[in-house]
Each structure stands twice: as C-alpha cells, then as structure tokens.
Tab-separated table of C-alpha atoms in Angstrom:
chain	number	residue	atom	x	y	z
A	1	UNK	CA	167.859	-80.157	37.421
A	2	UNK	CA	165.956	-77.714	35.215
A	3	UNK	CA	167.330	-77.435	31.373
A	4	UNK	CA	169.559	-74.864	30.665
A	5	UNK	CA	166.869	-73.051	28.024
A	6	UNK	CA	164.837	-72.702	30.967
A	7	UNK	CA	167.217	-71.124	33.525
A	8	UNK	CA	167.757	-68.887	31.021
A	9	UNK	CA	164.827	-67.950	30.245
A	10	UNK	CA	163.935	-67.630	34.100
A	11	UNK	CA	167.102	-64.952	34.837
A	12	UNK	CA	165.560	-63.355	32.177
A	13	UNK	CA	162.631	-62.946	33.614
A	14	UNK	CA	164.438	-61.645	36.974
A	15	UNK	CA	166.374	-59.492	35.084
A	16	UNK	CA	163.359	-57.955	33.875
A	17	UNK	CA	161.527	-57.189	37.403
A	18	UNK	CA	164.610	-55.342	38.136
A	19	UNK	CA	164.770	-53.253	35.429
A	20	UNK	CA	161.150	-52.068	35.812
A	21	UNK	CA	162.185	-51.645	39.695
A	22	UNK	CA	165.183	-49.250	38.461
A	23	UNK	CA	163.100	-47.557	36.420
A	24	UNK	CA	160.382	-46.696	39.163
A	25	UNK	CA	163.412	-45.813	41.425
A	26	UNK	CA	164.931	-42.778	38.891
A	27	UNK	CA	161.186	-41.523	38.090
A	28	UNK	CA	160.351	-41.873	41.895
A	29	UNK	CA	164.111	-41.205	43.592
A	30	UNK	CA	163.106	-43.818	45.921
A	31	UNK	CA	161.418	-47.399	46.204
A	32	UNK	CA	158.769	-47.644	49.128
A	33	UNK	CA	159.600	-50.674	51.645
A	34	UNK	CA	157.367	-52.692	49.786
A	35	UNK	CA	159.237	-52.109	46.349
A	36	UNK	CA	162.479	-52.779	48.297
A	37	UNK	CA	161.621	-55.950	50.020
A	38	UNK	CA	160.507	-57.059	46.285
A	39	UNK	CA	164.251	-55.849	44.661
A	40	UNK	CA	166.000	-58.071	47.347
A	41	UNK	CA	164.061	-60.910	46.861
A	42	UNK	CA	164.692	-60.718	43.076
A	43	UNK	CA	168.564	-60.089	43.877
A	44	UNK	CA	169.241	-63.298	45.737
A	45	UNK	CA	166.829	-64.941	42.996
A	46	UNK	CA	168.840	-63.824	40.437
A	47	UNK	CA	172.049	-65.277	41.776
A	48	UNK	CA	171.180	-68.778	42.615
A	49	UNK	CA	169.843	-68.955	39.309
A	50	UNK	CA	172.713	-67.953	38.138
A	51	UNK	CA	174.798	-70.681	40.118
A	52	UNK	CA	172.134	-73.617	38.577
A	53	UNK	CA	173.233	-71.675	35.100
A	54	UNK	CA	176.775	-72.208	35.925
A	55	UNK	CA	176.703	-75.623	37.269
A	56	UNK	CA	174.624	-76.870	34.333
A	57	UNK	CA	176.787	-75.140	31.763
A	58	UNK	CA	180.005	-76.821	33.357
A	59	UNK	CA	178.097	-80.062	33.313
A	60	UNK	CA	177.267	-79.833	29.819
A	61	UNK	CA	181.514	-78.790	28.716
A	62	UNK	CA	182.460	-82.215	31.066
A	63	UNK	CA	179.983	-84.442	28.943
A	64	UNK	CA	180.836	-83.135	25.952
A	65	UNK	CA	184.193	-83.419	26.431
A	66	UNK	CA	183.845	-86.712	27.595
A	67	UNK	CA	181.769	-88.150	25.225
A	68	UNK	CA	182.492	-90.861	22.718
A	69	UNK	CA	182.250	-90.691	18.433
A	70	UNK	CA	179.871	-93.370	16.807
A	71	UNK	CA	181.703	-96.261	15.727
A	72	UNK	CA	181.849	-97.195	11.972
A	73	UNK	CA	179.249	-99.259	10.452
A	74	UNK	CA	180.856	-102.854	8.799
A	75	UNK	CA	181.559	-103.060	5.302
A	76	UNK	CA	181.879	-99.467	4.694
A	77	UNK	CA	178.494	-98.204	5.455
A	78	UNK	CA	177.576	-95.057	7.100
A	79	UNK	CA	174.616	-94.170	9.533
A	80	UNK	CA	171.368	-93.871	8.534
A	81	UNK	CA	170.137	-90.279	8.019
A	82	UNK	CA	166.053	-89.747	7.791
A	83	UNK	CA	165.261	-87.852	5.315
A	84	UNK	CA	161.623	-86.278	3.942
A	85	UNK	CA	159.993	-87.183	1.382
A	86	UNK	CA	159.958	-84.434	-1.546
A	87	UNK	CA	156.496	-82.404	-1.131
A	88	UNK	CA	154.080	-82.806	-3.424
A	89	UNK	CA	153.290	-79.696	-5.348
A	90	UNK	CA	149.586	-79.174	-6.308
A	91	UNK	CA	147.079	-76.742	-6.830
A	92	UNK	CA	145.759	-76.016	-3.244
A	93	UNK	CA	148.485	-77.648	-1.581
A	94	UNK	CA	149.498	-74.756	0.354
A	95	UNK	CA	146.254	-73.276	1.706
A	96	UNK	CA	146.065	-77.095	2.852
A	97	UNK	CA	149.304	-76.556	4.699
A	98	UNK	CA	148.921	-73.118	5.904
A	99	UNK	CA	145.749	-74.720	7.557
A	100	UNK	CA	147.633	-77.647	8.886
A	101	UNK	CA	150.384	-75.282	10.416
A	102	UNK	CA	147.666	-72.990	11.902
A	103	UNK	CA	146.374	-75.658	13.833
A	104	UNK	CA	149.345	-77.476	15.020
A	105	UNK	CA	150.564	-73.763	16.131
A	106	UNK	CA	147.136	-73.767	18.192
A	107	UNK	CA	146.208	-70.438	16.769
A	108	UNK	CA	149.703	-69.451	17.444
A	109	UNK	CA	151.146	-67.999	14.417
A	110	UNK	CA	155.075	-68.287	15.262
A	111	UNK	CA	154.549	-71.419	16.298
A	112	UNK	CA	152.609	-72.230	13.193
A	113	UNK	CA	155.647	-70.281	10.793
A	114	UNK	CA	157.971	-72.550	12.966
A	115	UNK	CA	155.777	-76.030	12.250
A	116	UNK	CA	155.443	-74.643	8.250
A	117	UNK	CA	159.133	-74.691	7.691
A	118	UNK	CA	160.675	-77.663	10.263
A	119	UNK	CA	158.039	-79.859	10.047
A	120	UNK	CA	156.071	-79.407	6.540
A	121	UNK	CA	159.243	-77.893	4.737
A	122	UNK	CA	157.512	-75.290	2.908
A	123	UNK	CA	159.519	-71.817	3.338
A	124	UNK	CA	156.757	-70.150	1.440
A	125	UNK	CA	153.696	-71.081	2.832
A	126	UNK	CA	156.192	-69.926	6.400
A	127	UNK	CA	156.754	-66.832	5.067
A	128	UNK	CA	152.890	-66.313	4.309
A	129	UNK	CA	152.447	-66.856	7.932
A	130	UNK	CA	154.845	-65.211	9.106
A	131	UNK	CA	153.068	-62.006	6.738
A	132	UNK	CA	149.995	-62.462	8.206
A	133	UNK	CA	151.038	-62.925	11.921
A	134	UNK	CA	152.557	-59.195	11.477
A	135	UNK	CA	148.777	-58.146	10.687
A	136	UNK	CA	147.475	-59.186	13.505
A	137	UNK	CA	145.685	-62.335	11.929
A	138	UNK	CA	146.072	-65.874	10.200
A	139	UNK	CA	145.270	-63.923	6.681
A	140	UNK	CA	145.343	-65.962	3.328
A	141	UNK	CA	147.951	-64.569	0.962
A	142	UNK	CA	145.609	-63.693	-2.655
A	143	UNK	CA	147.692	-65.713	-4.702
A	144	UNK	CA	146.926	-68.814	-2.690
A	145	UNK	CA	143.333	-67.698	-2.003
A	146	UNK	CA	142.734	-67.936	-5.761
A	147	UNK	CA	144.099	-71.637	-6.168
A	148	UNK	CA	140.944	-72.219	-3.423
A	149	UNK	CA	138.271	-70.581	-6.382
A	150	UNK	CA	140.255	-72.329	-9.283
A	151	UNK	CA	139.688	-75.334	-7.233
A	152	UNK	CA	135.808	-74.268	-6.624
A	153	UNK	CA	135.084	-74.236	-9.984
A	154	UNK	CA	134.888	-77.302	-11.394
A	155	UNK	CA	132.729	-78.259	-7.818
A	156	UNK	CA	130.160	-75.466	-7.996
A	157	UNK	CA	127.802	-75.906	-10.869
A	158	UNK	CA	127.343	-71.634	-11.103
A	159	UNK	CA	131.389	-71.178	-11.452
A	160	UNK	CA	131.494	-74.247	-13.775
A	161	UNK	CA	128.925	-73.371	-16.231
A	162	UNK	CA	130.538	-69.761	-17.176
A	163	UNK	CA	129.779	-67.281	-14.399
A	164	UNK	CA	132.946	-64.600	-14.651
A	165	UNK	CA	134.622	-64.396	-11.566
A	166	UNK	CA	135.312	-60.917	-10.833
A	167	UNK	CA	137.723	-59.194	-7.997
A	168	UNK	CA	135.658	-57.387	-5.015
A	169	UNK	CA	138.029	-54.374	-4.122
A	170	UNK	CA	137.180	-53.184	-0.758
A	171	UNK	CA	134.593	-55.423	-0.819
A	172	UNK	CA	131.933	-53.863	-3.353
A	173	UNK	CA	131.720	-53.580	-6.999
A	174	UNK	CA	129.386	-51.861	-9.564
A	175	UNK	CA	129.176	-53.054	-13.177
A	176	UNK	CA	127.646	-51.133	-15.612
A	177	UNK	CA	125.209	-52.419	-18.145
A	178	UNK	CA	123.020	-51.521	-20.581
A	179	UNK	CA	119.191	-50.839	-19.390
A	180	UNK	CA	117.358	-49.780	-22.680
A	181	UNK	CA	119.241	-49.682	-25.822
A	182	UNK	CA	119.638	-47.341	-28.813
A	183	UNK	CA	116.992	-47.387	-31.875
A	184	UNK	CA	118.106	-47.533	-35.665
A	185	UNK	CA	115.555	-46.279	-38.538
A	186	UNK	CA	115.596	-45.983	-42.088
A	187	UNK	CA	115.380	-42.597	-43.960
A	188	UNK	CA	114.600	-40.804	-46.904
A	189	UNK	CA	116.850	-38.177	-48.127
A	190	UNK	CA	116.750	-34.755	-46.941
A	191	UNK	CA	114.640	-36.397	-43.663
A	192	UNK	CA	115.733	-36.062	-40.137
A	193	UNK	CA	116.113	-39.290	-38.217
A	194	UNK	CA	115.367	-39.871	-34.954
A	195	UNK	CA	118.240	-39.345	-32.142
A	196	UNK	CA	117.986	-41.711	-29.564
A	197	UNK	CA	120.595	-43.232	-26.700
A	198	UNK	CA	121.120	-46.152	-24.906
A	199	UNK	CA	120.492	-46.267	-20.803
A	200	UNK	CA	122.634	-47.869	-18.157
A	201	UNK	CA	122.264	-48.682	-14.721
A	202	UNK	CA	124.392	-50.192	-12.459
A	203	UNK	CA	124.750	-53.877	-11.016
A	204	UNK	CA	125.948	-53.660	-7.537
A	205	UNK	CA	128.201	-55.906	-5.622
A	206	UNK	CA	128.633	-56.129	-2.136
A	207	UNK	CA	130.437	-58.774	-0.187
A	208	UNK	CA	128.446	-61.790	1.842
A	209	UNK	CA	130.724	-63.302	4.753
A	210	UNK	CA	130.647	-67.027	4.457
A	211	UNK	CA	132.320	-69.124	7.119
A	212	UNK	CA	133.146	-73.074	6.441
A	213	UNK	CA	134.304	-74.749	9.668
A	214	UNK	CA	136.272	-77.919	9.506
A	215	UNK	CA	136.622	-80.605	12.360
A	216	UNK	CA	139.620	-82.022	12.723
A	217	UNK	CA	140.812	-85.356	15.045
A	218	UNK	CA	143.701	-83.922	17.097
A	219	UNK	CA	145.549	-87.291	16.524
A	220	UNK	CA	146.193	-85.483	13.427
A	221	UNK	CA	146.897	-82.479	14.448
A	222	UNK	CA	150.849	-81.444	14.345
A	223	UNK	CA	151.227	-84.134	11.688
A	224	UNK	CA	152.234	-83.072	8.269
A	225	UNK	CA	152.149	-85.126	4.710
A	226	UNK	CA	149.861	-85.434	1.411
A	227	UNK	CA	146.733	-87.673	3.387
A	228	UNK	CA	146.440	-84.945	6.152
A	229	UNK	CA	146.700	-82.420	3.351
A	230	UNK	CA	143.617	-83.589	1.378
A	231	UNK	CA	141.402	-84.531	4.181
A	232	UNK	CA	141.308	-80.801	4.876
A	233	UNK	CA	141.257	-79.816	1.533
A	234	UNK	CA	138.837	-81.715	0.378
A	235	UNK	CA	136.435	-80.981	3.597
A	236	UNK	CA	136.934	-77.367	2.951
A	237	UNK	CA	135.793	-77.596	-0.779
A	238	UNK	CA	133.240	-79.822	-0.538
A	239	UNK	CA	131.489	-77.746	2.378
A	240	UNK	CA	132.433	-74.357	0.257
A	241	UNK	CA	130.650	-75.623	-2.757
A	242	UNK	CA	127.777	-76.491	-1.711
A	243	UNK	CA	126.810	-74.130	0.321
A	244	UNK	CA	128.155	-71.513	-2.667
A	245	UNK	CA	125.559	-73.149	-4.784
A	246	UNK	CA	122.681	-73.067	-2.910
A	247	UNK	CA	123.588	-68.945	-1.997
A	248	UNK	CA	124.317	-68.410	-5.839
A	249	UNK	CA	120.958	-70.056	-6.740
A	250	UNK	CA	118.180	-70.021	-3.982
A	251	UNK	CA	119.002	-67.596	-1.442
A	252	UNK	CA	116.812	-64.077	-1.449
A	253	UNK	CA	119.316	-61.879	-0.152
A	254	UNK	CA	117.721	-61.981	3.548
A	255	UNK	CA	119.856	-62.724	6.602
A	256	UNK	CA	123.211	-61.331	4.977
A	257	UNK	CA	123.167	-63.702	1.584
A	258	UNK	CA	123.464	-63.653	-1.792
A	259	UNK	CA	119.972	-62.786	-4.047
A	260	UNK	CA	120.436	-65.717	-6.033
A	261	UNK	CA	119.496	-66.939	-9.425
A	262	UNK	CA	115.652	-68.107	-8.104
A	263	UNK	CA	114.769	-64.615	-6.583
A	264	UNK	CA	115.969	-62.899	-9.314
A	265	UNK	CA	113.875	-64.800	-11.525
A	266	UNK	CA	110.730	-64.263	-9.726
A	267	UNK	CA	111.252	-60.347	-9.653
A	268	UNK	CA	111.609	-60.455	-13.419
A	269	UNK	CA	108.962	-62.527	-14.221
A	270	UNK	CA	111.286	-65.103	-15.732
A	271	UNK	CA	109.506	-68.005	-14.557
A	272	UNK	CA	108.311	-71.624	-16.896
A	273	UNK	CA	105.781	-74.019	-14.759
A	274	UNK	CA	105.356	-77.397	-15.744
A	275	UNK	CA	102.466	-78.697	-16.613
A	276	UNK	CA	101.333	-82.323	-18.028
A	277	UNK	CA	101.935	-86.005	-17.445
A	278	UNK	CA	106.165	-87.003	-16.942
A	279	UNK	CA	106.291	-88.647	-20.692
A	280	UNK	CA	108.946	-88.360	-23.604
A	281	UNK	CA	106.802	-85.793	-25.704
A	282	UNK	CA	105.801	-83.156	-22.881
A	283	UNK	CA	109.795	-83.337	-21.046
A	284	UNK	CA	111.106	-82.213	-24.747
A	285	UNK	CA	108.747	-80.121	-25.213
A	286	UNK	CA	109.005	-78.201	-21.323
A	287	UNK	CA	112.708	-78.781	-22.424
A	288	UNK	CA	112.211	-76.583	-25.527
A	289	UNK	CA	110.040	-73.983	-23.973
A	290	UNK	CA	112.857	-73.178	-21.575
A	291	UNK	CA	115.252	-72.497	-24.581
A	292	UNK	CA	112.649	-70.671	-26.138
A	293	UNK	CA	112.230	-68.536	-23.452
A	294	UNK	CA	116.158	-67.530	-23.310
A	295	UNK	CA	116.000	-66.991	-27.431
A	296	UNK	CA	113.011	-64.655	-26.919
A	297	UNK	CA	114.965	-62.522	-25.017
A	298	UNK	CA	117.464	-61.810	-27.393
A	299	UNK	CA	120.071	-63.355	-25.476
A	300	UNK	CA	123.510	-63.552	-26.916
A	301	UNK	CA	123.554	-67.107	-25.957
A	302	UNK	CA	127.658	-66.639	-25.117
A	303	UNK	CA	127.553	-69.706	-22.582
A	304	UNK	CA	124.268	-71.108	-22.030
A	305	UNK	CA	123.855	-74.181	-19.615
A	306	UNK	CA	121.647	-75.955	-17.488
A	307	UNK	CA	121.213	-76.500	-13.438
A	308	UNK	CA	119.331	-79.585	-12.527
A	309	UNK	CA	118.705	-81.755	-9.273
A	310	UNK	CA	120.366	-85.416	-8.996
A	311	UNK	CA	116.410	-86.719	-9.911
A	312	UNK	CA	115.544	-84.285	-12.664
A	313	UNK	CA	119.389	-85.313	-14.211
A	314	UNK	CA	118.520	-89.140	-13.745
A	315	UNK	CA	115.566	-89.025	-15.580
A	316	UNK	CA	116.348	-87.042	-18.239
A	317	UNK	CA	120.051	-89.484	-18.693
A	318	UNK	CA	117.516	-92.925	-19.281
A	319	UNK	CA	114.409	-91.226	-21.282
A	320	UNK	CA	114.549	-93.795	-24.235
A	321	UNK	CA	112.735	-93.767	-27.561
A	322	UNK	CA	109.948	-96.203	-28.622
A	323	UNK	CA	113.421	-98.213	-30.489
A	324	UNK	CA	115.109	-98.475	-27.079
A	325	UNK	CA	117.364	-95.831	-28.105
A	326	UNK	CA	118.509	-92.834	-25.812
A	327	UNK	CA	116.463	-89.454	-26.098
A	328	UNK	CA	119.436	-87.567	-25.099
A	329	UNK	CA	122.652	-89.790	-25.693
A	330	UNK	CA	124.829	-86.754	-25.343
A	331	UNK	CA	124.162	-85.951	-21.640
A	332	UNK	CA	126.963	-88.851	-21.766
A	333	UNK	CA	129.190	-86.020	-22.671
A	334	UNK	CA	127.939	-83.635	-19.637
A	335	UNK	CA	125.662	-82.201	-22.706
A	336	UNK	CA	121.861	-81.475	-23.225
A	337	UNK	CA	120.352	-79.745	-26.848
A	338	UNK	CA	123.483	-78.612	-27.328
A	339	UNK	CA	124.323	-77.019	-23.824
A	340	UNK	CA	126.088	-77.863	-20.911
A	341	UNK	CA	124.694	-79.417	-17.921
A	342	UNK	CA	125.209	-80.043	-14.063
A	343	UNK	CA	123.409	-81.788	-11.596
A	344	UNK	CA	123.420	-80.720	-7.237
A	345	UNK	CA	122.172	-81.646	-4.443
A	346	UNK	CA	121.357	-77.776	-3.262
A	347	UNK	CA	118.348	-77.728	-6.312
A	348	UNK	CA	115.300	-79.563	-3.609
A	349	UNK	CA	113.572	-82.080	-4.412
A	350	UNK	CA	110.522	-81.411	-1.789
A	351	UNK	CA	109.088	-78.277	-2.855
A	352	UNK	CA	105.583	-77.298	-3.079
A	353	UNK	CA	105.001	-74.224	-4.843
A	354	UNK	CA	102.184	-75.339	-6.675
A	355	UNK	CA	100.363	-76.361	-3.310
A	356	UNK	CA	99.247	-79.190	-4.361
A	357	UNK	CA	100.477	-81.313	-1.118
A	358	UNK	CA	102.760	-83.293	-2.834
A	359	UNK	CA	106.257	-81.909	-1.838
A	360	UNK	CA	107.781	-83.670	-4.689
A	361	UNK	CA	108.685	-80.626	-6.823
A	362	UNK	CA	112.275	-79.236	-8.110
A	363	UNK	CA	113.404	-76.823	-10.428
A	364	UNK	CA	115.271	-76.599	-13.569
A	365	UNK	CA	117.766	-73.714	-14.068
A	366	UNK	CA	118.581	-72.569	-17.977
A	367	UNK	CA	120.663	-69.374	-18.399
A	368	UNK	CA	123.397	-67.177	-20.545
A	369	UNK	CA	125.909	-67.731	-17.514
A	370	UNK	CA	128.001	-64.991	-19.210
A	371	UNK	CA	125.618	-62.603	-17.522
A	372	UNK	CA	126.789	-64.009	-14.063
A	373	UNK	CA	128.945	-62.276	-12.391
A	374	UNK	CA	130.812	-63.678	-8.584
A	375	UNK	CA	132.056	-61.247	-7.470
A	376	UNK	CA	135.229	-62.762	-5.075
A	377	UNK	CA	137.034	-60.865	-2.462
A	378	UNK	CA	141.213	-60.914	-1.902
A	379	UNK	CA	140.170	-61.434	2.068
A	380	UNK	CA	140.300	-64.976	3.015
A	381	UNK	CA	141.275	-66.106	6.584
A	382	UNK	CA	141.838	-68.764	8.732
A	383	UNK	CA	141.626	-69.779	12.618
A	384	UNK	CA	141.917	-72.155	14.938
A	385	UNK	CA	139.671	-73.566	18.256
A	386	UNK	CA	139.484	-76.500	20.389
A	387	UNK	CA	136.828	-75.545	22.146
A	388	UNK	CA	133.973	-74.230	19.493
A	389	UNK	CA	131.269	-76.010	18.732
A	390	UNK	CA	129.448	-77.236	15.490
A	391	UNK	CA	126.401	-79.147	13.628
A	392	UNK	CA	127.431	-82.565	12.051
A	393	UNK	CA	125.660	-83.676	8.971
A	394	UNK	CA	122.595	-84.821	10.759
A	395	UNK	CA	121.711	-81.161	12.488
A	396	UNK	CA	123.308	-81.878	16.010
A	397	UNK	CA	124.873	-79.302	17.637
A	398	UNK	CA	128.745	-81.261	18.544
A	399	UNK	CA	131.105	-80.070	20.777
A	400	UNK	CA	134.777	-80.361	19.061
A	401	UNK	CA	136.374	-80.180	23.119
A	402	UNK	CA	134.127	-83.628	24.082
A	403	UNK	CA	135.099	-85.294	20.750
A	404	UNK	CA	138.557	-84.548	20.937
A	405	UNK	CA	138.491	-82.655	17.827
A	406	UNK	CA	139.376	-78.985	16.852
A	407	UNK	CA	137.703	-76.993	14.628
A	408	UNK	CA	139.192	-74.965	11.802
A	409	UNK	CA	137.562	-71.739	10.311
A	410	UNK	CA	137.845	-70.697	7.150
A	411	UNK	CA	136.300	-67.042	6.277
A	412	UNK	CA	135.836	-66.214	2.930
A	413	UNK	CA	133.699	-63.010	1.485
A	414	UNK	CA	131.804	-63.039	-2.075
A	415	UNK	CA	128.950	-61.961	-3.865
A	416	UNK	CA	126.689	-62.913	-7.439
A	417	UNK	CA	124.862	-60.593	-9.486
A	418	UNK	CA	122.921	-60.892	-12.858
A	419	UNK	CA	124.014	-58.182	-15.277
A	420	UNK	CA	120.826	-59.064	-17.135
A	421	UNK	CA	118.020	-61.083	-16.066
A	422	UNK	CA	116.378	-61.581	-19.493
A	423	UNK	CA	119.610	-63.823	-19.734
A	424	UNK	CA	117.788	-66.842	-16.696
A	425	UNK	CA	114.767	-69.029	-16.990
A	426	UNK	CA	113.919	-70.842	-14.000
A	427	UNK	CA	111.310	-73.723	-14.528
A	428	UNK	CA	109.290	-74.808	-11.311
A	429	UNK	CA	106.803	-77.382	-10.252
A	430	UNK	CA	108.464	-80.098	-12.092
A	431	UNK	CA	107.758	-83.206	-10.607
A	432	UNK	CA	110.515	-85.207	-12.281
C-alpha cells in the first residue's frame, strides 16, 4: 500500500487538474467532450484515492493505538540517544559545507538548505543557501567568499608577498596613480620659480572568470563531517592557487587572463638576463643586480620580495662558502638579503628564451609587491554535475559519469594590475 505522504501528494495532484479544468470551463462556459471525458476520469481518481487515504489513515490510529512503550533499561539506565558531534568551527569551514550540501542536494538548492541544517547542522551556512536559491543560483555569500582569499593567501606566493587585495565592484576598478611627478628648485630672492604638476593616469581593473572544478567520489557524497570537509577544501585551494599564480605572473592577458607580472615586465623594459658560469660569486652578484635594479627606480621598497622556482630556491638554500658555511643561512627563515621569499611550481623550469636549445631556463621575480594590486570580486558561485567531464593531472580528458564521480564548480572572478612597473624586475635565462 502506497505511504500516506504519497497519496497525498497524488490527490493533490488530482485536485490540481480539476482546478485548471474549472477554470477553462468559466473562461470557456463549456468543456469540449474531450475536456469532459478528462474531468470524469480525474473525479473517480480522486475518490479512490481518497478511500486508500482513509484506509491508511485508520490503519495508522489502530497501530498507534495499539502499540507498546519501550521497556526500562536494568539498573536505572535509559536508551541510548545518538547524538552529533559538535562542528568544528574554522576558517573556510562553511564554503566547505555549502559545497558539500550543494552536492548532496544534486544541484537542488532546497534539498541542499534541507541537507545543511539536518544533516551538517549548520543553520547559517542553510540560510546562505536558502539566500541564494531565491536568486536563482548556488551564490557564495561575501563574507564566506573572503575566508576562501584569506585562505589563498598564505598558498599563492603574489597574495603572500604583499599584493593589496582590493574589492572589484561591478566587476571593474580604476586606481589612480601618479605618471610623472612634480619638480622642486631652488631660488634666489625676488626670482620666479618654476610651476610645475604632477600627472596621473589610471590603472584599470577588469574582472577574469576563473573556474576550479573539483571531482568528487559519490560514496561521499550526502555524507557530512570534518574529513569530507577538507578533502574539498583543500582540492579547491590547492587548484585555486596555482593556477592564480601562474595568471598573476605569466599570463599576457590573451584568451580572457590576467597580464601578469612577466608581460608587464617586458613592455617596460624591466628585464635582468643572466649571464656567466652557476658559481657563488656571479649568483650574488645576478642576486645584487636585481636589487639594484628595483633601488634605481626609486622604489619605496614598502614590501619587497622574491618569486623563485622549486630549482632556483634549492640552489640558492645549499650555496656554501669556501668554510662550509651557508651563503644565505637566513632563507631558513623564508628570507633572502633581507627580503622575503617563495618558491612555485607555476615559475618553468624548461624555458628557452635565450634559444640556445637547452630548455633548462627559469626566471627569478624581485618586486615592491605594494604596487600589486588583485583586484577580487564579491561574485563567487558554486554548482553541481554528474555528468561533466574533466582533465586529471596527467592531461586526460575523464568522464566524472564513468568514474562514478561528480564534479563540483567553483566560479570565482579577479583581476592584478601593477600601479607602477618601475616597482618589478624579472630576471630570465637563468639556468639554475
């Protein structure tokens, strides 16, 4: 016998063809034969329904009425009652759940508010879904897309050497700054000094779409807790940052990206090759020369740092003295002359700018990252498939349906500028 939720739900559904073949009736003052046929089917629908409705309510009173309480545990005890563990509050924690909800909701976004506050027990991250739903969309609330960029900084070596994050209101943003500057002179009395004025331009911001997809096993989909928490979370960052990095420093601005650090560079001429044999005298001095460089330009030198590849970092960290002691001990403290320094993956290690055949070069990256500015929009969203497809980490195009995976997409929208770019040195050809 069906359930009664679903006779229910089925006389409503009766009840409904009527009332559209009522309505037709006082527009039309009649229903054709065909209409009528249809209204006396649904009648004698309606009322067996009803009967199964009747017979299972009756059957439910007689059970209930019949039933039975639990006996008493011995010695006093009481039933066990399951109860959740406390959830874990941390920064991130509920874009991580939002995501989880989303996807046990199938894209569904009442089901997903529903699955936020039974199943996770989180009545905000609900209500954020709930929000968004109304919109028309799985939308990220901007409070909780900013714990995803607090959590991007210390991951992306751009955002964690100084750049200034800066809102992207309706997605574009112009900063002014200062083109030419003013002139001072001395003078003699009674003389008339020169009146000059300073110049600005503009640096213009305008928001890049960047989509992250995460695969997920649908064992673990509908299951909430911590581990399922931070296997997305940490998924989502790690493919964020690095793509992030490589737009922020070695994308041209072609194909709807960022014009990174490198292009920027090469347009103003702010390019150091290497040159020489790999030893201790000639890397401190190429070293130097890059700092140099930066000084020269009168940079304020607010928060200089460096950008180097895994191999360029390596060597650098064991360069030892002709006493066995290390060249630059304080790289120990994520430090180099003075400055701070990252290493990634995104700076190549295969380049061959100098065509010389060897595809062995990389680059070094020394700037004022006060004069970078990301620019980060409030719009962050994310979906839900079972069916898309995607490239694992060896370039082959997966299908998430033949895997038994699903695929959530995160959408986020951002941009980097260079308020001055006497402020970046890039050095090239380095073989190191």
């Amino acid at each position: 016998m069906p359930n009664i939720e679903e006779l229910r739900r089925k006389r409503a559904e009766i009840n409904a063809a009527v009332q559209a073949l009522a309505a037709v009736e006082m527009d039309a003052g009649a229903l054709n034969d065909e209409q009528m046929a249809e209204y006396e089917k649904l009648a004698t629908e309606f009322d067996e329904v009803s009967a199964k409705l009747a017979r299972a309510e009756n059957v439910e009173r007689m059970n209930a009425a019949s039933s039975e309480p639990v006996p008493a545990f011995g010695g006093g005890q009481s039933a066990a009652v399951h109860i959740k563990p406390e959830l874990k509050q941390y920064t991130g924690a509920k874009v991580a759940r939002m995501a989880m909800a989303v996807a046990a909701g199938k894209g569904d976004m009442q089901l997903a508010s529903k699955f936020a506050s039974g199943e996770i027990g989180d009545a905000e991250v609900a209500m954020a879904i709930e929000t968004s739903s109304g919109s028309g969309g799985s939308l990220v609330p901007e409070n909780l897309h900013n714990e995803v960029i607090e959590l991007l900084r210390p991951k992306t070596i751009v955002r964690a050497l100084g750049a200034r994050s800066m809102p992207l209101p309706n997605g574009n943003l112009s900063l002014p700054r200062m083109a030419s500057g003013a002139t001072s002179s001395y003078v003699g009395e009674g003389a008339d000094v020169l009146a000059t004025e300073a110049s600005t331009d503009d640096v213009k911001l305008n928001a890049k779409t960047m989509i992250t997809l995460v695969p997920m096993s649908n064992q673990l989909i509908g299951r909430a807790g911590f581990n399922v928490e931070q296997l997305f979370l940490n998924d989502m960052l790690a493919s964020m940052a690095v793509r992030e990095d490589k737009g922020f420093l070695r994308d041209d601005g072609t194909n709807d990206t960022p014009t990174g650090f490198r292009a920027v560079c090469v347009a103003a001429g702010r390019v150091v090759e290497w040159s020489g044999t790999a030893d201790l005298e000639t890397i401190d001095a190429y070293l130097d020369s890059l700092m140099l460089k930066l000084m020269e330009s009168d940079s304020l030198l607010i928060e200089p740092g460096w950008g180097l590849s895994p191999r360029s970092y390596m060597k650098l960290f064991g360069l030892r003295d002709g006493n066995g002691n290390k060249l630059y001990p304080e790289m120990a403290q994520g430090q180099l002359k003075g400055y701070p320094i990252k290493h990634s993956t995104t700076i190549p290690v295969n380049l061959d700018t100098s065509a010389a055949g060897n595809n062995n070069e990389t680059e070094i990256y020394f700037a004022d990252f006060n004069d970078v500015v990301i620019g980060d929009s409030d719009v962050m969203t994310i979906d839900f498939s079972r069916e898309a497809t995607y490239k694992d980490g060896s370039g082959n195009l997966v299908s998430a349906f033949s895997r038994n995976q699903s695929l959530l997409r995160v959408v986020k929208e951002h941009d980097v500028a260079f308020r001055h770019p006497e402020g970046l040195v890039l050095g090239t050809q380095i073989p190191w």
